[in-house]
Coordinates of C-alpha atoms in Angstrom, one line a residue:
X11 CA -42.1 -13.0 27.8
X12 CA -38.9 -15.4 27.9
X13 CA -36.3 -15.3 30.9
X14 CA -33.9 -13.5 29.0
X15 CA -36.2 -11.3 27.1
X16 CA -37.8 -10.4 30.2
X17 CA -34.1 -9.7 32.0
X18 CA -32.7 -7.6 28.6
X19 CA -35.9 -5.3 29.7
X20 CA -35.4 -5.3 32.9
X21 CA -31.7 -4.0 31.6
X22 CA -32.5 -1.4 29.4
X23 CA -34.5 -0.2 31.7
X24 CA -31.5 0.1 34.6
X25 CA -29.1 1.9 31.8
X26 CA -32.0 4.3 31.1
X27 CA -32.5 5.3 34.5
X28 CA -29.1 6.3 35.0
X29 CA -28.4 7.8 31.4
X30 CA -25.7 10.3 32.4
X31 CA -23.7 7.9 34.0
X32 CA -24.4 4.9 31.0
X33 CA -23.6 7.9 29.2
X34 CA -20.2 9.0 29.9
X35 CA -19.3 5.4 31.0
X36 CA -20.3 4.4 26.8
X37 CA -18.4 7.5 25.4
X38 CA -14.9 5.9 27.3
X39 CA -15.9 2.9 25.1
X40 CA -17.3 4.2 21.9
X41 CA -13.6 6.3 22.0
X42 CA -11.8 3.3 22.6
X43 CA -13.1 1.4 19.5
X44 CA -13.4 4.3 17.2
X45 CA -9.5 5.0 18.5
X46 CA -9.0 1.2 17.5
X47 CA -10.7 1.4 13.9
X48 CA -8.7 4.5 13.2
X49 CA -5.3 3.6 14.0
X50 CA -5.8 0.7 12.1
X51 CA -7.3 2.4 9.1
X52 CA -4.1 4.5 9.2
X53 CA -1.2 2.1 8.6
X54 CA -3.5 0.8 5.7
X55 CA -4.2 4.3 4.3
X56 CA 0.1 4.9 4.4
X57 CA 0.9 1.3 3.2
X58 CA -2.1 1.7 0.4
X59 CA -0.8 5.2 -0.8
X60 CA 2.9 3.7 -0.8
X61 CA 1.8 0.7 -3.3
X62 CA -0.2 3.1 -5.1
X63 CA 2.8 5.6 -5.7
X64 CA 5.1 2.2 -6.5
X65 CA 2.6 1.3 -9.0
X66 CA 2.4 4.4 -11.1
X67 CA 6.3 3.5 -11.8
X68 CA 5.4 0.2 -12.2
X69 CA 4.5 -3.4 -10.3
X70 CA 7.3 -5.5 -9.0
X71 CA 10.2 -3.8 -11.0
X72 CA 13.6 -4.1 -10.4
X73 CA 15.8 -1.6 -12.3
X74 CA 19.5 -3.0 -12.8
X75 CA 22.6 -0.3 -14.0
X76 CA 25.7 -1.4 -14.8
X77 CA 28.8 -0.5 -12.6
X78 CA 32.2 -0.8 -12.0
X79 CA 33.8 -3.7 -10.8
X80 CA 35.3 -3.9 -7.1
X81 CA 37.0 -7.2 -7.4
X82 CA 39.1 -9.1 -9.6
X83 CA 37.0 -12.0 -11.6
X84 CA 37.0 -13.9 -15.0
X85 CA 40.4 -12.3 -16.3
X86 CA 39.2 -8.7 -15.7
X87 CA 41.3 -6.4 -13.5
X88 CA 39.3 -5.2 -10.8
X89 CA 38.0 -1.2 -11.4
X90 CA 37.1 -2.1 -14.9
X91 CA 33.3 -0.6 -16.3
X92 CA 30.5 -3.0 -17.3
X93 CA 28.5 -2.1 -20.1
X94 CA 24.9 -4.0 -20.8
X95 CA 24.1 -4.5 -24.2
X96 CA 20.5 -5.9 -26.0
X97 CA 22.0 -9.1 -26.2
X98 CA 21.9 -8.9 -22.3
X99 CA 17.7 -9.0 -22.7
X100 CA 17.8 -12.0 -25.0
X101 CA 20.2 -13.7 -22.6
X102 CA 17.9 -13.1 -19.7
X103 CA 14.5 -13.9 -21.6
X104 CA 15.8 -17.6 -22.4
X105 CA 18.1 -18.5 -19.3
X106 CA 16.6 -16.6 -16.2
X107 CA 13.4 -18.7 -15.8
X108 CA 12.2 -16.8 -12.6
X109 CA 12.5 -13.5 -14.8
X110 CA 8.8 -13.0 -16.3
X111 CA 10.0 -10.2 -18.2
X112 CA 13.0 -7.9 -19.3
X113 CA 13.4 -5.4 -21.0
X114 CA 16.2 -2.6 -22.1
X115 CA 16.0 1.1 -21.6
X116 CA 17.9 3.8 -23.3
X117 CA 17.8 7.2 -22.9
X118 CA 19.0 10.8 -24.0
X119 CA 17.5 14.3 -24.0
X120 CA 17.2 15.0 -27.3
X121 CA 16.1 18.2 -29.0
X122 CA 12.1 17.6 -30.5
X123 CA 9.9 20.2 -32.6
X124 CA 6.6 20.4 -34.4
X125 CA 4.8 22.5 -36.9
X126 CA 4.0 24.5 -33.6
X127 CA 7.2 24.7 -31.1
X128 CA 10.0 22.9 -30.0
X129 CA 11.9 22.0 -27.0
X130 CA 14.3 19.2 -25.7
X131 CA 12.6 16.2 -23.9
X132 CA 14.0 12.9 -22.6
X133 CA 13.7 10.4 -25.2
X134 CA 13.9 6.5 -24.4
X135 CA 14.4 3.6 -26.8
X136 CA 11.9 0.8 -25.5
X137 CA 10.4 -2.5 -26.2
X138 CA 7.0 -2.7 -26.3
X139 CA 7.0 -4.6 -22.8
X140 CA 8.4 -1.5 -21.3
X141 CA 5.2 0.2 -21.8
X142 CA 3.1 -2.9 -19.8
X143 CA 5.9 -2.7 -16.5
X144 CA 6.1 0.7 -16.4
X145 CA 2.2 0.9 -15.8
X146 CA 2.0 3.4 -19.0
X147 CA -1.3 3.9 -19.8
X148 CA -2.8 5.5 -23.4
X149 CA -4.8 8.9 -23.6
X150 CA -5.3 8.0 -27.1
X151 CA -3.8 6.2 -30.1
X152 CA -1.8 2.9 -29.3
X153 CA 1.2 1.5 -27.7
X154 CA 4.9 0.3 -29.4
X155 CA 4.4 -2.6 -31.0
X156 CA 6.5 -5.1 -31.5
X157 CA 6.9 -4.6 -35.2
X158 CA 7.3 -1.2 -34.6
X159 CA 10.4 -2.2 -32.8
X160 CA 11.4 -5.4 -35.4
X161 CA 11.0 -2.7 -38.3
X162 CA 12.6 0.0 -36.4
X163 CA 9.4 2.2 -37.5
X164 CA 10.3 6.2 -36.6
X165 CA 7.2 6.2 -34.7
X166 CA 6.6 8.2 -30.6
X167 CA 4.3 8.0 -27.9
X168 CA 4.6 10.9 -26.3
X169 CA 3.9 12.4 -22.6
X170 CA 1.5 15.3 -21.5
X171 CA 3.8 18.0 -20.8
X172 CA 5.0 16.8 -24.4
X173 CA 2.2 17.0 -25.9
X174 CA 1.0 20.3 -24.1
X175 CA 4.5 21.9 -25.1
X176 CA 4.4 20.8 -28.4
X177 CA 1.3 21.1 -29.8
X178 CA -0.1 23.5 -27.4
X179 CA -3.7 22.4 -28.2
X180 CA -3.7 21.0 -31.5
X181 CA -4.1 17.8 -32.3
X182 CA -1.1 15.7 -31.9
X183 CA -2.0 11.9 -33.0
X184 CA -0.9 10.7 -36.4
X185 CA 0.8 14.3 -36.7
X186 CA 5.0 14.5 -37.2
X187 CA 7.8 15.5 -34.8
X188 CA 11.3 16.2 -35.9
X189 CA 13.8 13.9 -33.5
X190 CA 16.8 15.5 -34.3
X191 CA 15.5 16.7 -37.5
X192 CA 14.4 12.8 -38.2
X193 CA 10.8 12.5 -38.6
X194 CA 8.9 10.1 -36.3
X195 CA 5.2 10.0 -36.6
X196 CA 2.9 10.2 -33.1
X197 CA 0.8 6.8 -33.3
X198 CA -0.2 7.1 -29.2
X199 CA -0.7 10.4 -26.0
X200 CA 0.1 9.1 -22.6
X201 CA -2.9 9.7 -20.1
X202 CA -2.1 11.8 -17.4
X203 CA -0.3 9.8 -14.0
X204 CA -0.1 10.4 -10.4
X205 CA 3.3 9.9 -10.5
X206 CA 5.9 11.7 -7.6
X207 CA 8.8 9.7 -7.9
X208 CA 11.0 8.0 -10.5
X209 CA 14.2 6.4 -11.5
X210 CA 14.8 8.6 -14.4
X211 CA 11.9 11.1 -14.6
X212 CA 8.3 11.6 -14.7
X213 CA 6.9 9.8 -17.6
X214 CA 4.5 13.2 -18.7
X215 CA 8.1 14.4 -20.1
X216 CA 9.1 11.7 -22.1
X217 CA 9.0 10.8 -25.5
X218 CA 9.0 7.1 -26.1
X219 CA 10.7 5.5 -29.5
X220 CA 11.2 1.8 -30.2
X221 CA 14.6 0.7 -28.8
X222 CA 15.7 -0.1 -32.6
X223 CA 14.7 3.1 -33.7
X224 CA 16.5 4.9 -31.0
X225 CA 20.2 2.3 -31.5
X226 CA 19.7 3.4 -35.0
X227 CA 19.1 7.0 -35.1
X228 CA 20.8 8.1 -31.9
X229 CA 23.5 5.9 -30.9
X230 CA 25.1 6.7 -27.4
X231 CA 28.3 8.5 -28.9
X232 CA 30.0 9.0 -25.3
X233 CA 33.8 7.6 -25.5
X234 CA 33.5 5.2 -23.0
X235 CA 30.3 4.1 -23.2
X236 CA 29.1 3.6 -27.4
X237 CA 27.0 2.3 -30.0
X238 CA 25.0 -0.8 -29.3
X239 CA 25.5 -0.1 -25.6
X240 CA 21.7 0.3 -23.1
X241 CA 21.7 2.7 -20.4
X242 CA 20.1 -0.2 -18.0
X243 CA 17.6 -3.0 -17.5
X244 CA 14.4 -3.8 -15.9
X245 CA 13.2 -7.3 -14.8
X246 CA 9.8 -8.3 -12.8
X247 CA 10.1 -11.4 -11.3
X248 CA 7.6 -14.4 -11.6
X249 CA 5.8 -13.5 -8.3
X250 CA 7.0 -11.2 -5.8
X251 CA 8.3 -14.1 -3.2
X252 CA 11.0 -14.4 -6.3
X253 CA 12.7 -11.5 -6.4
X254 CA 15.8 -12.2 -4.4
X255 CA 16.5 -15.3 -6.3
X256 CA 15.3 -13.7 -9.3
X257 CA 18.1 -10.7 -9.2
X258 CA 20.6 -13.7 -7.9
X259 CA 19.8 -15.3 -11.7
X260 CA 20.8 -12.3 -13.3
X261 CA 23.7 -10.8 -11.8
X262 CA 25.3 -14.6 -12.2
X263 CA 24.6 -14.5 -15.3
X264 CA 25.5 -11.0 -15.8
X265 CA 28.7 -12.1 -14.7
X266 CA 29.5 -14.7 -16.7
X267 CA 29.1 -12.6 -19.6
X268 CA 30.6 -9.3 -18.4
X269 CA 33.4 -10.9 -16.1
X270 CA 32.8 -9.9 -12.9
X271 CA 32.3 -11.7 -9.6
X272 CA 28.0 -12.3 -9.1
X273 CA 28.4 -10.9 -5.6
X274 CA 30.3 -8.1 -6.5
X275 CA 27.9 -5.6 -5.4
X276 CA 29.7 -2.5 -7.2
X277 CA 29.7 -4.0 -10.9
X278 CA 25.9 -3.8 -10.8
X279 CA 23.5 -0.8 -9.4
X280 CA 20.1 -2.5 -8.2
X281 CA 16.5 -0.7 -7.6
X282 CA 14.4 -3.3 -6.3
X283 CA 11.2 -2.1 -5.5
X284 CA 9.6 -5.3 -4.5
X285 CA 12.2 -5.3 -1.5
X286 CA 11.8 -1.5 -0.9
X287 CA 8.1 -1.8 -0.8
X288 CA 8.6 -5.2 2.0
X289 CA 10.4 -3.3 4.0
X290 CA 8.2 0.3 4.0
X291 CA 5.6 -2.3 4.6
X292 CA 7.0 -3.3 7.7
X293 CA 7.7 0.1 9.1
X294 CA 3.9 0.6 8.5
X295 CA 2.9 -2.4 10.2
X296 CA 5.5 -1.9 13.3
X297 CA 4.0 1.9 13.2
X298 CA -0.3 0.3 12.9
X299 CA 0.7 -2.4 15.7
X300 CA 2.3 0.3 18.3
X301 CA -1.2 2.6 17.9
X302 CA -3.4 0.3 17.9
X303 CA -2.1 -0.8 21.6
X304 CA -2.6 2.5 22.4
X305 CA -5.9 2.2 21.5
X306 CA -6.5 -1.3 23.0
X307 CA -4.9 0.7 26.0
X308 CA -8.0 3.3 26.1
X309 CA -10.2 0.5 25.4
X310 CA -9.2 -1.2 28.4
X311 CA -9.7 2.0 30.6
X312 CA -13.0 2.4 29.1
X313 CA -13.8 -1.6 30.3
X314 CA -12.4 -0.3 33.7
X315 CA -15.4 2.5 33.6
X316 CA -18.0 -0.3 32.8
X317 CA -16.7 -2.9 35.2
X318 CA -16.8 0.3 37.8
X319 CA -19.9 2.0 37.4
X320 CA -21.1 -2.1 37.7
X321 CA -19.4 -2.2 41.5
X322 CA -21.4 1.3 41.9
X323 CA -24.1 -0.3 40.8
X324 CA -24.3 -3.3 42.8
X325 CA -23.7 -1.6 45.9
X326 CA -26.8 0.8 45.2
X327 CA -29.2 -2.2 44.0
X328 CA -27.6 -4.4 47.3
X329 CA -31.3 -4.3 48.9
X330 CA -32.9 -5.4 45.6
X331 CA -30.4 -7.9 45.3
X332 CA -31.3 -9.4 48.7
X333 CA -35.6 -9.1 48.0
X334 CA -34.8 -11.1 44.5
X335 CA -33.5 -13.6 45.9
X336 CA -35.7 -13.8 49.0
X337 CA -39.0 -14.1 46.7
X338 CA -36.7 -17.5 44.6
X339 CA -34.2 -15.4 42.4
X340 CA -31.4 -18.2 42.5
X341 CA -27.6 -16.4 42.3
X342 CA -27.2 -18.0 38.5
X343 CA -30.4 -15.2 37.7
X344 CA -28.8 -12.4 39.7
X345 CA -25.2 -13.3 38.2
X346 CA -27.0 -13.4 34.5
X347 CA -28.6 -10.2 35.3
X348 CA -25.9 -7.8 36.1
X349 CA -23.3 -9.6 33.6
X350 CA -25.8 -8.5 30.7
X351 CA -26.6 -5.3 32.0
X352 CA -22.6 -5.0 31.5
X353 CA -21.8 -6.7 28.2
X354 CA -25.2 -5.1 26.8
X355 CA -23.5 -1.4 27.8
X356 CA -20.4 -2.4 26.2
X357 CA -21.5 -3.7 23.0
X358 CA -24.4 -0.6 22.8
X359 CA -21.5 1.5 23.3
X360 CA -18.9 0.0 20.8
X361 CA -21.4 -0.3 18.2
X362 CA -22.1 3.2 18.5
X363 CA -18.5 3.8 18.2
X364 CA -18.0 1.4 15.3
X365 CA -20.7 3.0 13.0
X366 CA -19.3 6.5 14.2
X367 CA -15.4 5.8 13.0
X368 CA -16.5 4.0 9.5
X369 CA -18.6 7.0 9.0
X370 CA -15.3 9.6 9.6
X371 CA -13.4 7.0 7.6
X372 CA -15.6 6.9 5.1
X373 CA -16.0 10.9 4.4
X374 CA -12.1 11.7 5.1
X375 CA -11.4 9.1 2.1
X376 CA -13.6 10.6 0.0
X377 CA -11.2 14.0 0.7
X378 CA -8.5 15.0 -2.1
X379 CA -5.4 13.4 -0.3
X380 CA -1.9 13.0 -1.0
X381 CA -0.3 10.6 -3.2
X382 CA 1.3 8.8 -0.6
X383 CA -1.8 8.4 1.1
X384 CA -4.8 6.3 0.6
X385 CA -7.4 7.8 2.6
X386 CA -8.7 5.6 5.8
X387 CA -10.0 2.3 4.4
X388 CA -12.4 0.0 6.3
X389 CA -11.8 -3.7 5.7
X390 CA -14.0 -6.5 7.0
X391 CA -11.3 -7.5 8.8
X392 CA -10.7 -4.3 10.7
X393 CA -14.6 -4.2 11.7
X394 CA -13.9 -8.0 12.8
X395 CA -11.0 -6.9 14.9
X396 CA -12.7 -4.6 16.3
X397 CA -15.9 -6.0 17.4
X398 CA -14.3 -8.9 19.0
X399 CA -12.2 -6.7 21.0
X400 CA -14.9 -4.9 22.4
X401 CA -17.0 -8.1 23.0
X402 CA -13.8 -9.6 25.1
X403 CA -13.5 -6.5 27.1
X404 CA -17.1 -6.6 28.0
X405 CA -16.7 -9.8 29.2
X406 CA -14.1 -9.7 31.3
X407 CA -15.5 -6.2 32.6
X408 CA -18.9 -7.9 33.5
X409 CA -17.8 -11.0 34.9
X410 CA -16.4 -9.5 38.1
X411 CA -19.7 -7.5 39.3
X412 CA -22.0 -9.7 38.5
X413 CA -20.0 -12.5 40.3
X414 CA -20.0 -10.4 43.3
X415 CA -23.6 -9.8 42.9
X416 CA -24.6 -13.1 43.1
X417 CA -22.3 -14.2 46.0
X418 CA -23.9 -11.5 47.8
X419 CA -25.9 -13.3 51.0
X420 CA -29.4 -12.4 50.9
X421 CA -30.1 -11.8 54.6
X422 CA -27.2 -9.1 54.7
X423 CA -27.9 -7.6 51.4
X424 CA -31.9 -6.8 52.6
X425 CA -30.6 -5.4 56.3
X426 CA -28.3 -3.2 54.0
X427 CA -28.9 0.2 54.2

């Protein structure tokens, strides 16, 4: 048998000897990496569910509104109303080049029947990019095309609840829905969407017309507001490190053709999720580094255990100590000795905890949880974290007994009693 193999016996057979005290002295450290791997998993559970519940709305979306001017700019009295217009997309689309897409949204609760029942329903004019943004996927049938929206074709895709209301079980593709008693023909269902939040309602109650359809059909008649007029835009920006100079582009823009000062902040209403979702982001982060101290705090406690029971067991072992080294044990062998003794407890005991935590992880993420929360995930990185915690505290909780163990002086250590 090899040196070390013959001293990693020699340890296993010292930690089985005492196995209540290895024991309880491995449970400190087990807790402290399991305590470790779940705080962790929990910031990435809360910061996982939030993109998840951002992404049901849609992925990097900002949602612009039009206002009311605060300051005086361009000839325009200060307090006067901005009004966005289609031709504010096409503007966008061929000026704003850190704009991937736009797109305009308009929208009015409009009564809807069928052959079977009837009811009022929000109804949104929308080019066919809207659908991609806004993370709209199809139950059946097929998405707004865009020569459905060139030809303003009287064609819907229509929500759940829509479809539950209206057809109440029948079948609803390719059949017809009175829009104000205009016919529109049902070309695509939307599939059903974890969705708890929204600018302007959950998309299972909407029923979705081409934009030209709806400026045709059901111009906004309000007084101050009128035909040709959109209720407000969305933009996604080229990547999301873009999106504050992205929104810059448009509101300057904006401004030029509306009048208004760019940094008036009142002439334009912004949603930016992007920056919303940064920012939760770091509250998680702030929240995942202040528990997982706590944890490296009863990790460290749990290295205080090791490096203690170590003393204890150096002072028992003193007079074994002093006949190694009397029969040719040199103080590197006795140092080697007790410092693996030590690190082998540690890592026996962290491993234990390791496989124990990605085992709770594991089955509370298979649980039906929240929206806004994403179970307790697991990376790589988390396991790599960690380990190399746990191998760092049993170093330095080894390196201090077994030091003293091999300074000790071999004629005092065999008259030790």
């Amino acid at each position: 048998m090899t040196f070390a193999g013959e001293i990693l016996v020699q340890t296993l057979r010292n930690i089985w000897a005492h196995k209540l005290r290895s024991t309880l002295t491995m449970f400190g450290i087990s807790w402290g990496i399991a305590s470790i791997v779940f705080m962790i998993a929990i910031g990435e559970g809360f910061k996982s569910g939030y993109r998840n519940m951002l992404s049901s709305m849609g992925t990097d979306l900002v949602i612009l509104w039009p206002g009311r001017t605060a300051r005086q700019a361009g000839g325009q009295r200060a307090g006067h109303d901005v009004r966005f217009s289609y031709d504010d997309v096409r503007a966008i689309e061929e000026e704003c080049y850190l704009v991937r897409h736009a797109t305009a949204e308009s929208a009015a609760s409009l009564p809807a029947r069928s052959r079977y029942n009837s009811g009022v329903f929000s109804t949104h004019g929308i080019t066919p990019v809207y659908q991609q943004i806004r993370s709209m996927k199809l139950e059946s049938g097929r998405h707004i095309s865009q020569e459905d929206m060139e030809e303003a074709r009287s064609v819907c895709v229509i929500g759940e609840d829509v479809q539950k209301q209206l057809f109440a079980g029948h079948e609803a593709l390719g059949s017809q829905v009175y829009i104000r008693e205009i016919p529109f023909k049902v070309i695509g269902e939307l599939a059903k969407k974890e969705q708890n939040n929204s600018y302007n309602g959950l998309d299972g109650n909407k029923v979705l017309i081409p934009y030209s359809a709806m400026d045709r059909h059901f111009p906004d008649s309000r007084p101050f507001i009128g035909p040709g007029h959109i209720d407000n835009l969305l933009i996604v920006p080229v990547t999301p490190d873009d999106h504050l100079q992205a929104v810059k582009q448009v509101r300057r823009l904006l401004g030029r053709r509306h009048g208004f000062d760019a940094t008036d902040e009142g002439a334009i209403w912004c949603w930016d999720t992007v920056q919303m979702a940064q920012m939760v982001s770091h509250i998680y982060d702030s929240m995942e580094l202040f528990l997982s101290f706590m944890a490296f705090i009863t990790l460290g406690l749990g290295g205080i255990g090791v490096m203690n029971i170590m003393l204890v067991s150096v002072a028992e072992r003193t007079r074994e100590i002093g006949v190694k080294q009397a029969v040719g044990a040199t103080p590197g062998r006795i140092l080697f000795e007790f410092f693996l003794e030590a690190v082998t407890l540690t890592v026996l005991s962290g491993l234990a905890g390791l496989v124990a935590a990605w085992a709770i992880c594991s089955a509370v993420s298979r649980l039906p949880l929240p929206a806004l929360f994403a179970g307790l995930p697991v990376s790589p990185k988390t396991a790599l974290i960690a380990f190399g915690t746990l191998v760092l505290v049993g170093i330095l909780s080894a390196l201090y007994p077994a030091r003293r163990a091999s300074l000790l002086v071999p004629v005092e250590a065999l008259r030790y009693e």
